[in-house]
C-alpha positions in Angstrom: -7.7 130.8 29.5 -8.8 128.3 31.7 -12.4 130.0 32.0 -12.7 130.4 28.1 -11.8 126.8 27.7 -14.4 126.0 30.4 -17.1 127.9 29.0 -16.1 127.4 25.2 -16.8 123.4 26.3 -19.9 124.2 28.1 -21.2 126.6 25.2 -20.5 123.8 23.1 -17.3 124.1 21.3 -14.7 121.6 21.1 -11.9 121.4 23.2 -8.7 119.7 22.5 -8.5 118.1 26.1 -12.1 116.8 25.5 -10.8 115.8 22.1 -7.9 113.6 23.0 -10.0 112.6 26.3 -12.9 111.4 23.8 -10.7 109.7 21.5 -9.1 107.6 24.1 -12.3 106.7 25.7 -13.6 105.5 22.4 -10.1 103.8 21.1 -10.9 101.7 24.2 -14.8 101.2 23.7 -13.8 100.2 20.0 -11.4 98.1 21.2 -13.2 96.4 23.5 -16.1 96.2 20.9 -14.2 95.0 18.4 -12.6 92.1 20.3 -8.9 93.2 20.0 -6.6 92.1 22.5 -4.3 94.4 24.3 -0.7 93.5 23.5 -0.4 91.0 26.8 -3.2 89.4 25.1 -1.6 89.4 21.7 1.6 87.6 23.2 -0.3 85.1 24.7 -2.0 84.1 21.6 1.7 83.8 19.5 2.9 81.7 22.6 -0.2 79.5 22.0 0.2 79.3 18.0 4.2 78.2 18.6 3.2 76.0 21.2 0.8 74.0 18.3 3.3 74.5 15.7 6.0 72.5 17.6 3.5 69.9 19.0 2.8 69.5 15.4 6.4 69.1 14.4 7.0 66.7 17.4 4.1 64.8 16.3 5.4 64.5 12.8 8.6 64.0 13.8 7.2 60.7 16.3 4.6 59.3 13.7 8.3 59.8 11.5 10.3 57.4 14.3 7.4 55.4 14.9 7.8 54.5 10.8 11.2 54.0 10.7 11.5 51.7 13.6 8.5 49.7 12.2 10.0 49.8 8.8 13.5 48.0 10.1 12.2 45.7 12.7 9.8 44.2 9.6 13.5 44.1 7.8 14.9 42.7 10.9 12.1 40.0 10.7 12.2 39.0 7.0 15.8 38.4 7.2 14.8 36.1 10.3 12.4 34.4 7.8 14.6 33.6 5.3 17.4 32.6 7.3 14.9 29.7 8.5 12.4 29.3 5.4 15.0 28.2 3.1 15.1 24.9 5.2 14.1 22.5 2.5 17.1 23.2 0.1 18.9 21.0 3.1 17.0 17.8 1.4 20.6 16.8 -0.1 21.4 16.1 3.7 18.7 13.7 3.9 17.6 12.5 0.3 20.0 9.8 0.0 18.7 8.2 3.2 15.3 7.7 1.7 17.1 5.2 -0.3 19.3 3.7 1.7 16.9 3.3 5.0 13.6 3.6 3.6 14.7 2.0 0.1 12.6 4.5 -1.9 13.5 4.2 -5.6 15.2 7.3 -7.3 12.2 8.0 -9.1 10.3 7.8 -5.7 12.8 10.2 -3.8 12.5 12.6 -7.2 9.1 12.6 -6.5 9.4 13.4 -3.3 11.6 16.7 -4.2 9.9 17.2 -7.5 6.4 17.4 -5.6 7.9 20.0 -2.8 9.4 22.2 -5.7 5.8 22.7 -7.3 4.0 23.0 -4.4 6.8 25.4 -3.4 6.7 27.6 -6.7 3.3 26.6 -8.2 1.1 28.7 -5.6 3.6 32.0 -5.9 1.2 34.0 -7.9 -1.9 33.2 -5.8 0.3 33.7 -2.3 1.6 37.1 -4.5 -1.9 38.5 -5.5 -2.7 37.7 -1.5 0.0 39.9 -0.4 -0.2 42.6 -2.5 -4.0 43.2 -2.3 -3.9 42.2 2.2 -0.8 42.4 3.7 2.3 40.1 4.2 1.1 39.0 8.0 -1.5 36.4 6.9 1.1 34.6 4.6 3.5 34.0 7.8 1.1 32.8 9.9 0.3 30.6 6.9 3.8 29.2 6.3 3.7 28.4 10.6 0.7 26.3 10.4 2.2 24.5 6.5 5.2 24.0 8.1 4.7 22.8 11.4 2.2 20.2 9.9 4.4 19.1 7.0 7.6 18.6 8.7 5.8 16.3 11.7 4.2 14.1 9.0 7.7 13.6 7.4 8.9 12.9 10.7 6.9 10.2 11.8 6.2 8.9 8.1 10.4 8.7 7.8 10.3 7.0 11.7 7.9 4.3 10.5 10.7 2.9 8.3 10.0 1.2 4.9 7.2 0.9 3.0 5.4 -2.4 2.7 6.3 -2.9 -1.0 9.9 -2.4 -0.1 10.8 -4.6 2.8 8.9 -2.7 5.8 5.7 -2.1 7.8 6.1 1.4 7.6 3.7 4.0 5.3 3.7 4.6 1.2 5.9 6.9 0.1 3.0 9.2 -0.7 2.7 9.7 2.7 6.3 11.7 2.7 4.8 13.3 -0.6 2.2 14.7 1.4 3.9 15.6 3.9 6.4 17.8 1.3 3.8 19.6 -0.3 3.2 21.2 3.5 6.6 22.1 3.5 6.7 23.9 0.0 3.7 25.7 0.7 5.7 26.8 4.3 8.8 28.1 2.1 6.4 29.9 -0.4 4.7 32.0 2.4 7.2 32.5 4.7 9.9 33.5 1.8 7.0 35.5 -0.4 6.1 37.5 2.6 9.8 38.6 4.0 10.9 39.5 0.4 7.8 41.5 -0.8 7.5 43.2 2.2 11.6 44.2 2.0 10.6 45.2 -1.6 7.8 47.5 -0.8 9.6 49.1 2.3 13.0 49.9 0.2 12.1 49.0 -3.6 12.0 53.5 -3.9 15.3 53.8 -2.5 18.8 54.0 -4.0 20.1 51.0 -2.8 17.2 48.6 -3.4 19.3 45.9 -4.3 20.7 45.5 -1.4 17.5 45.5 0.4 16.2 42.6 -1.8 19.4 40.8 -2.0 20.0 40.5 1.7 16.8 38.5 2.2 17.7 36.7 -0.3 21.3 36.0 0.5 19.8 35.0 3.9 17.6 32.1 1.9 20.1 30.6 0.2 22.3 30.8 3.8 19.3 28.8 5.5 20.3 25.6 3.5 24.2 25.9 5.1 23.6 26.5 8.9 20.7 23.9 9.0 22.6 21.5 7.5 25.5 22.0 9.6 23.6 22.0 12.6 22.0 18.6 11.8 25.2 17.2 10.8 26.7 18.5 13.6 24.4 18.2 16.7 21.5 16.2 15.3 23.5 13.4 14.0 23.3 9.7 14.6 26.1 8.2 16.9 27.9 5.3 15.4 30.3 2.2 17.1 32.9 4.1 17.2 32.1 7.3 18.9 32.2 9.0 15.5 29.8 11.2 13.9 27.0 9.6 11.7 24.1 10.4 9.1 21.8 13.1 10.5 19.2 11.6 12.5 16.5 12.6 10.0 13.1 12.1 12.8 14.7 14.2 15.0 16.2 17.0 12.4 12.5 17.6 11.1 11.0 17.6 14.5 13.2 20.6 15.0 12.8 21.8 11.6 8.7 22.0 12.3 9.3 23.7 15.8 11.9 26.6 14.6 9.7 27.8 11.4 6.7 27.4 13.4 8.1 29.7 15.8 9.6 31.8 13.0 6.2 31.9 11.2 4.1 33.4 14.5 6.8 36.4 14.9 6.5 37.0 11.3 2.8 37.3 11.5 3.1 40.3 13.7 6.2 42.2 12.9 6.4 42.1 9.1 4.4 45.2 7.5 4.5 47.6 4.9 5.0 51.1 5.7 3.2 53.9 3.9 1.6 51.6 1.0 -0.9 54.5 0.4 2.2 56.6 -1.2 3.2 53.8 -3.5 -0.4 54.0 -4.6 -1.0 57.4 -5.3 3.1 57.4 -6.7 2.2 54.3 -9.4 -1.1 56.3 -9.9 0.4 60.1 -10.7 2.6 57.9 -13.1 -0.1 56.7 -15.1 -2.1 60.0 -15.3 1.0 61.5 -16.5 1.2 58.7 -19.5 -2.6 59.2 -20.3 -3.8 56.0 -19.3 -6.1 57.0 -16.5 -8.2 58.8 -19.2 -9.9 55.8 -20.4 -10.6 54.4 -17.1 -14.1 54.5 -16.1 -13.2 53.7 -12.1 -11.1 57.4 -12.1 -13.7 59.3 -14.1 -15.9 58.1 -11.5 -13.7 59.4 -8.5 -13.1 63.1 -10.3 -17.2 63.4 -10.1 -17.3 62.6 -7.0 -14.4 65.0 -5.9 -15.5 68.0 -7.9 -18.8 67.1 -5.9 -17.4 67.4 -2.4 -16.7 63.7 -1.8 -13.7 62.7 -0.1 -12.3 65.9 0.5 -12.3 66.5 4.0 -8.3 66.8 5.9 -7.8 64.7 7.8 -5.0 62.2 9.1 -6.4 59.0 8.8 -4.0 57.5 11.4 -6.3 58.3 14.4 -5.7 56.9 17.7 -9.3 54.7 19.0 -9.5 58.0 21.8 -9.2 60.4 19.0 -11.8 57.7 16.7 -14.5 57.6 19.5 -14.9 61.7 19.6 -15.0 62.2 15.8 -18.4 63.4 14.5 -20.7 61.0 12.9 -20.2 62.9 9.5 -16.7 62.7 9.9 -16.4 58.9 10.3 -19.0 58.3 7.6 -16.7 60.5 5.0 -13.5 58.6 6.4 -15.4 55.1 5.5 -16.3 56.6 2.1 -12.8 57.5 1.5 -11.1 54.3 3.0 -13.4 52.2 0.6 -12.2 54.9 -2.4 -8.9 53.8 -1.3 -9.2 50.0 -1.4 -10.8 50.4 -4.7 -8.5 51.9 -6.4 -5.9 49.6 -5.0 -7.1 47.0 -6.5 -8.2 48.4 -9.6 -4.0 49.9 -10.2 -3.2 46.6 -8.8 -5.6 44.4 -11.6 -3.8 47.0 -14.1 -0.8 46.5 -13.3 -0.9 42.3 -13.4 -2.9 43.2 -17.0 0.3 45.3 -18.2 3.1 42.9 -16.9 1.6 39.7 -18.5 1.2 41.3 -21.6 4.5 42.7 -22.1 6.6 39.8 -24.2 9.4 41.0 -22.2 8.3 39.6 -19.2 7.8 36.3 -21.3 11.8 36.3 -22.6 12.6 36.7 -18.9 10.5 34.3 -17.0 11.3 31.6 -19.8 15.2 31.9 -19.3 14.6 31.8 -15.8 13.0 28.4 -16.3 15.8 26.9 -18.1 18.1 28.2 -15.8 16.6 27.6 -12.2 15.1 23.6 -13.2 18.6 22.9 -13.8 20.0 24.5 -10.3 17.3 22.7 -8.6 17.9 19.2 -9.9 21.2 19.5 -9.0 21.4 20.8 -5.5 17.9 18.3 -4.4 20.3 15.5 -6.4 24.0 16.6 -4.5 23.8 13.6 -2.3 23.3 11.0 -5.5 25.9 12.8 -7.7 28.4 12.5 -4.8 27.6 8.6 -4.9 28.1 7.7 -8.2 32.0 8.9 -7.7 32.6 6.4 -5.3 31.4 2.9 -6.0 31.6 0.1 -3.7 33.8 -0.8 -1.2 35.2 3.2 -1.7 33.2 6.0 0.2 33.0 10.1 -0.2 35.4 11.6 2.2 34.1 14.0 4.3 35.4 16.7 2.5 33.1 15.8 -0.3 29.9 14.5 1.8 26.9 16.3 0.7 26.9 18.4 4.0 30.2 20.0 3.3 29.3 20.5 -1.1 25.4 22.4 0.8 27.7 24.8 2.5 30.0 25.7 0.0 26.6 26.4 -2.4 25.3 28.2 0.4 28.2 30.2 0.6 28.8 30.9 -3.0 25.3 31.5 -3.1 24.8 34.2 -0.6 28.3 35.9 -1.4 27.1 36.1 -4.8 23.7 37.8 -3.6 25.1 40.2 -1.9 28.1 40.9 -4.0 25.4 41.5 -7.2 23.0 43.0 -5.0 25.9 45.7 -3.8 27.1 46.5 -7.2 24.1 46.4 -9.4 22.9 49.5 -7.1 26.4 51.0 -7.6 27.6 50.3 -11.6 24.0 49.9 -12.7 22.6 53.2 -14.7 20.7 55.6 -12.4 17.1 56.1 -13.8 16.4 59.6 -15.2 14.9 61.8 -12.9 11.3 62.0 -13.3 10.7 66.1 -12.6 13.3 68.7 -14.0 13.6 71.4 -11.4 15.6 73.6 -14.1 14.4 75.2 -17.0 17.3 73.9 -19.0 17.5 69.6 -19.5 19.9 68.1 -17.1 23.6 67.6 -18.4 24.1 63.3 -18.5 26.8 63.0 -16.0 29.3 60.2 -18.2 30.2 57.3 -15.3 31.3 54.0 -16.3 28.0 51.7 -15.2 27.6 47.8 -15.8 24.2 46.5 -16.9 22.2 44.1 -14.4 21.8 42.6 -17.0 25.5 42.0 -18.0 25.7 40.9 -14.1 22.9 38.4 -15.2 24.7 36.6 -18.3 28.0 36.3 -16.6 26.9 34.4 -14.0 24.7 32.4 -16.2 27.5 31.1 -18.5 29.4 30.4 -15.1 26.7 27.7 -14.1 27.1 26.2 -17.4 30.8 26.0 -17.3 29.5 23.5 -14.2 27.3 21.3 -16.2 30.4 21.3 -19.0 32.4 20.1 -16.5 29.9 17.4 -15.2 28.9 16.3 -18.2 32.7 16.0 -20.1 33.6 13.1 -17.5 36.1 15.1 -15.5 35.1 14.8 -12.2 34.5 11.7 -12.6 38.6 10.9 -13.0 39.3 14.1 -10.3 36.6 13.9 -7.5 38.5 16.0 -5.8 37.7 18.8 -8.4 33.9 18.7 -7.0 33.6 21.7 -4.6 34.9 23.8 -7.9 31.5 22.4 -9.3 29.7 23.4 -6.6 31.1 26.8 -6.1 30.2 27.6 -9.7 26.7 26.2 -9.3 26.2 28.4 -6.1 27.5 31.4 -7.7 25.5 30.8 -11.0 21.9 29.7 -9.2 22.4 32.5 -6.5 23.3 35.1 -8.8 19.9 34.2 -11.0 17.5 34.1 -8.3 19.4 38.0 -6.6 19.0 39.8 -10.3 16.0 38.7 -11.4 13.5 40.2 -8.7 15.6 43.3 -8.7 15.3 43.7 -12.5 11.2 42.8 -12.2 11.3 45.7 -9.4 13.0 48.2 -11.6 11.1 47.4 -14.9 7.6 46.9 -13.5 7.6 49.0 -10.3 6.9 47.8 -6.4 3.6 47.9 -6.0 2.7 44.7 -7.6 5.8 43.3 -6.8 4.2 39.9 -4.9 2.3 39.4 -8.0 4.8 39.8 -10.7 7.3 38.2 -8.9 5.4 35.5 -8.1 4.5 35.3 -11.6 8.1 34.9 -12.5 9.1 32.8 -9.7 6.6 29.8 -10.6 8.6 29.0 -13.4 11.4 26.8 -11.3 8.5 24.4 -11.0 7.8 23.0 -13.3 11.9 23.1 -14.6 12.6 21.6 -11.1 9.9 18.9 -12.3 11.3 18.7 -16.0 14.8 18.0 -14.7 14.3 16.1 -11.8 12.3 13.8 -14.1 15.2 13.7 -16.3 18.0 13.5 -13.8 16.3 10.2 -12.8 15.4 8.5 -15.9 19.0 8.7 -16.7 19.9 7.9 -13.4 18.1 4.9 -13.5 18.9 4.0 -17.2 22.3 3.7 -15.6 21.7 1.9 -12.7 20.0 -1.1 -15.2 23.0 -1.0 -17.5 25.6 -1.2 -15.5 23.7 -4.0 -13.8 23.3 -6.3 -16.6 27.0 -5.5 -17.8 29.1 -6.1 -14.7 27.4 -7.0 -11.3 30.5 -6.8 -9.3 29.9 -2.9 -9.9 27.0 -2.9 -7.6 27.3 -3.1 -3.7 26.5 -7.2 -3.4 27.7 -8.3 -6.4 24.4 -10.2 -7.8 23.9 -7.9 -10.8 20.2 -7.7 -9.9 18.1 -6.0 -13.1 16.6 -3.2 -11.3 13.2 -4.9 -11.2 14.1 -6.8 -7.9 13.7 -4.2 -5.5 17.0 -4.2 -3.2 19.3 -1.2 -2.8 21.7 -2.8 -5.4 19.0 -2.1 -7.7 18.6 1.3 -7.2 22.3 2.9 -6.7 24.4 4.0 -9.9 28.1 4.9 -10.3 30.1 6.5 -13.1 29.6 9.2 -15.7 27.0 7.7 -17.6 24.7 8.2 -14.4 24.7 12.0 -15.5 26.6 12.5 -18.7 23.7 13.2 -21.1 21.3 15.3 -18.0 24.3 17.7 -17.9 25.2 18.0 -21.7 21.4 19.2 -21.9 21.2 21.2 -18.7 24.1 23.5 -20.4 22.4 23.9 -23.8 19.9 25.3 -21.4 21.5 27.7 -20.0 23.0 29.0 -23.3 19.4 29.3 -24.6 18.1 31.6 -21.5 21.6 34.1 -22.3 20.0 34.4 -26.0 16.8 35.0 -24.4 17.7 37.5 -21.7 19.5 39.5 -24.1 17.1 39.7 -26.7 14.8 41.2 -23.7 17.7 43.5 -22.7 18.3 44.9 -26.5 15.9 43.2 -28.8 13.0 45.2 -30.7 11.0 46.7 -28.0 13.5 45.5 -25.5 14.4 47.1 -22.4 17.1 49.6 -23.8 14.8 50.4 -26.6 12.1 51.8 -23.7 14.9 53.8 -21.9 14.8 51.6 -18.7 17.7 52.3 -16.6 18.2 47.8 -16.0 
C-alpha cells in the first residue's frame, strides 16, 4: 500500500497525505500573504482596541471633571462678586453725612446717587453686548480698575471737607460726582459679569432659578454686611467711648481695596462652559421654526459644507503639544472653522437682540420694571433722610431705627425674598413642554398644581406699594416705631422684582443673549432712579422752605433761615409733608407696572397666548 501510494505520487497522482500536507503549507503561505494574524496576534490587537476605548472614556470622563469643576468654581466666584459689588446700595450709611459734614444740599447728595444709578444701569446693554459676544473676564477686570479709582477719589474728595461755596476749602461736589460714576460703572461690570456667566452655565437646567437667584440674593446681601462692618469696625469714636457715624475716608478706602481685589479673581475664574452647545442649541431651534431659510450667512455655510469645508473631526480642545504636531492643513481647516464659528455667533447673537427688541412684550415688561425699580431706588439711596424727618430737633433716631439697622433688614428681606422666589418659581412654576417626543403617541399633561412667575411677580409688587401707602398716609410719621415694617415690605417687594424678572427674560428669550437682553431690561432703573430721586428732593426741599418760613423753632437753630442761606438748618426737613406726595405717586406706580405685567402675561399676543411655560 505504501509502495502504490509512493509510486501513485511519483506517477503523478494525488495523494491524500500530499493533499492535506499541501493544503496546510499553503493555508500558511496564504496566511502569511494575506497579512492575517495568528490568534496570539489577534488577542493582542483586541487588548490594544480596549486599551483606546477606555483611554477614550477616561479622557471624556476628565475633560467631563475638568468642566464641572470649572463650571462651579466660576459659580463660587460670581457669588464672591456679588457679595462685594453690591457695595454702593450702602450709600444710606453715608448719604446723610454729605449734608451734615460736607453741607451738600439735598439736591446735591441726589445728584450724587442719581449720577451713580445711571452710570450704574445706563451702560448695561453695552457691558451686555461685551459679554455675550467676548467673555465675562474682561468686564471683571473692568469693574477692579472702575472701582478702585472711583472709591479713592470719593475718599479723598469726602477727606477734603466742604466745598468752597459751602463753608470749606475742600473740592466741588462734582468731584464726588465723578468719583460715583467710577463706582456705578464697577457695580455694572462686576454684577453683569457674575450673573450672566451663572445664567449661561445653569440657565438649561431645571433649577435655573436658583442659580440666578443666588447671585442675586448675594447683591442685595452686599449692602447688609458692608454696612455693618462700617458701622461696626470702621466707625468714628466719640467722647464717650461710644460708637459713632462711620468714618466715611476710611470705609471707601476699604471699599476700593476689597472690590479691587474681588475684581482681579473674577477676571480669571469666571467663564462660560460649553458656549458652543448653546450656539448650535439656539441655532437647531431656529432651523426647526424656518427662520434660517432666509438667512443669507447659513445658505452660505451649507455651500461651503456640501463642498468639503469645515468637515474635518476633530476636538477643537487641543493641548499646545498636541497643536504644534498637527498638519499644516489641519490647522488651516481648524482656523476656517473657528472663524465659521465666531461668525455665526454673532450673526444668532445680532438676531437674537433684533427679535427681543421687537417683541412689545419685552416693552410691557421693561416699562413696569421702571416704575417699579425708580421707586425702590429713591427710597433705599434716601433711608438715611426719611429716617430724619421722624425726629426733629432736640429728638434723635434710636439705634434701632438708624439707617444701618433699616439697610440690614432690606438686605435681609431682600435676599430671603430672592431665594425664596428663586426656589419656588423652579418648583410651582409650569415645566416647559418637551421639545422631542420619543413616543409615537403625544405625551399625557401630567395635572400638578403650579403658580405663575408671574403671579410670584404681582404679589410682591402690590406688597411694595402697601409701603409707599403706608408712607405716604402719615402713619409712620405718628408710630416711628412702625418703620422696619416699611422696610421689610420694601426689601421684599424691590428684591422680589429684581430675582423674577431676569429669570422670566431667561425663560422667554433663551440664554444665549442673556447679557444683552438683560441688560436691555436692566437700564431702565436709571433713568426711574433719576426720575424719582429728582422728585424725592424737590419735595424734600419744598418742605424744608415751608416749614422754614412757618415755624423756625422747627429747624435745628431756631432762625427760620429761607433755604437760600446755605446753613444745615436750611437744608434738613421733618414731618410728613417731606414725603407725603413722592409716596402717594410712587404707589400709583407700582399699580400701573401690575396692569402692565399682566397684560404681557395674558394680553393679545401675551406670553400665555405663545404657550411659554413663565
Amino acid at each position: 500500500m505504501q509502495s502504490r501510494n509512493s509510486s501513485r505520487s511519483r506517477n503523478g497522482g494525488i495523494d491524500k497525505l500530499d493533499f492535506d500536507s499541501h493544503s496546510h503549507r499553503q493555508a500558511r503561505s496564504t496566511n502569511n500573504d494575506s497579512g492575517m494574524s495568528s490568534p496570539h496576534e489577534l488577542l493582542r490587537d483586541d487588548e490594544s482596541l480596549l486599551s483606546i476605548v477606555v483611554d477614550g472614556v477616561i479622557e471624556r470622563d476628565r475633560r467631563k471633571m475638568k468642566r464641572a469643576v470649572i463650571k462651579y468654581l466660576s459659580f463660587a466666584s460670581a457669588m464672591l462678586s456679588c457679595l462685594v459689588g453690591g457695595s454702593i446700595t450702602a450709600y444710606s450709611l453715608y448719604g446723610h453725612l454729605f449734608l451734615s459734614r460736607l453741607h451738600y444740599t439735598q439736591g446735591q447728595v441726589n445728584a450724587v446717587s442719581i449720577t451713580a444709578a445711571l452710570a450704574m444701569y445706563l451702560p448695561v446693554p453695552l457691558f451686555g453686548y461685551l459679554c455675550d459676544r467676548y467673555s465675562p473676564r474682561p468686564l471683571a477686570l473692568l469693574s477692579a480698575v472702575f472701582f478702585g479709582v472711583g472709591y479713592t477719589l470719593a475718599a479723598y474728595t469726602y477727606r477734603h471737607g466742604p466745598p468752597v461755596g459751602r463753608g470749606g476749602q475742600g473740592w466741588s461736589s462734582g468731584v464726588m460726582v465723578l468719583a460715583f460714576v467710577g463706582v456705578g460703572l464697577g457695580t455694572t461690570c462686576m454684577y453683569l459679569s457674575a450673573v450672566t456667566t451663572c445664567a449661561k452655565n445653569f440657565g438649561r437646567g431645571k433649577h435655573k432659578g436658583l442659580a440666578l437667584a443666588m447671585p442675586i440674593a448675594a447683591y442685595g446681601l452686599s449692602g447688609m454686611w458692608l454696612s455693618q462692618v462700617g458701622s461696626q469696625l470702621l466707625y468714628e469714636p466719640i467722647s464717650d467711648g461710644g460708637k459713632g457715624d462711620v468714618d466715611v475716608f476710611r470705609f471707601f478706602i476699604f471699599l476700593g481695596c476689597l472690590t479691587v481685589a474681588v475684581g482681579l479673581i473674577g477676571a480669571t475664574a469666571l467663564k462660560v462652559v460649553d458656549e458652543e452647545e448653546l450656539i448650535d442649541e439656539a441655532v437647531d431651534e431656529l432651523e426647526r421654526s424656518g427662520l434660517l431659510e432666509e438667512s443669507a450667512f447659513f445658505q452660505r455655510s451649507i455651500l461651503h459644507e456640501s463642498n468639503g469645508y469645515g468637515t474635518l473631526d476633530y476636538d477643537h480642545r487641543v493641548s499646545r503639544e498636541e497643536h504644534d504636531h498637527l498638519p499644516r492643513e489641519v490647522l488651516a481647516a481648524k482656523a476656517h472653522d473657528d472663524e465659521e464659528e465666531q461668525r455665526k455667533k454673532t450673526w444668532l447673537l445680532n438676531g437674537e437682540t433684533r427679535r427681543f427688541l421687537a417683541d412689545h412684550t419685552m416693552w410691557f415688561l421693561a416699562a413696569g420694571f421702571f416704575l417699579v425699580t425708580g421707586p425702590g431706588e429713591a427710597f433705599i439711596n434716601n433711608l438715611g433722610t426719611i429716617i430724619g424727618t421722624l425726629y426733629p430737633p432736640p429728638s434723635s433716631a434710636p439705634s434701632s431705627n438708624s439707617a444701618a439697622t433699616h439697610i440690614s433688614i432690606i438686605a435681609i428681606t431682600s435676599t430671603c425674598t430672592r431665594l425664596l422666589t428663586g426656589t419656588l418659581s423652579d418648583i410651582l412654576a409650569p415645566a416647559p413642554p418637551p421639545l422631542f417626543s420619543t413616543s409615537a403617541e403625544p405625551a399625557r399633561p401630567t395635572k400638578r398644581f403650579t403658580i405663575s412667575r408671574i403671579a410670584f411677580l404681582l404679589t410682591s409688587t402690590l406688597l411694595l406699594s402697601i409701603a409707599q401707602l403706608l408712607l405716604a398716609s402719615g402713619l409712620i410719621q405718628t408710630h416711628p416705631s412702625l418703620f422696619p415694617l416699611i422696610s421689610a415690605l420694601v426689601g421684599t417687594g424691590y428684591g422680589a422684582v429684581f430675582s423674577l424678572t431676569p429669570i422670566i427674560v431667561s425663560v422667554v428669550w433663551g440664554v444665549q443673549n442673556f447679557g444683552t437682553n438683560w441688560g436691555i431690561v436692566a437700564m431702565m432703573p436709571a433713568g426711574g432712579a433719576a426720575v424719582w430721586g429728582a422728585v424725592y428732593s424737590a419735595v424734600y426741599m419744598a418742605g424744608a422752605e415751608r416749614i422754614g418760613k412757618g415755624d423756625g423753632n422747627r429747624r435745628g437753630g431756631g432762625d427760620g433761615g429761607g433755604g437760600g442761606g446755605g446753613t444745615l438748618d436750611d437744608v434738613l426737613c421733618y414731618g410728613n409733608e417731606c414725603y407725603a406726595a413722592t409716596f402717594w405717586a410712587m404707589a400709583v406706580c407700582s399699580w400701573v407696572a401690575v396692569g402692565l405685567w399682566g397684560w404681557a402675561w395674558r394680553g393679545k399676543g401675551g406670553w400665555l397666548a405663545r404657550g411659554v411655560a413663565i
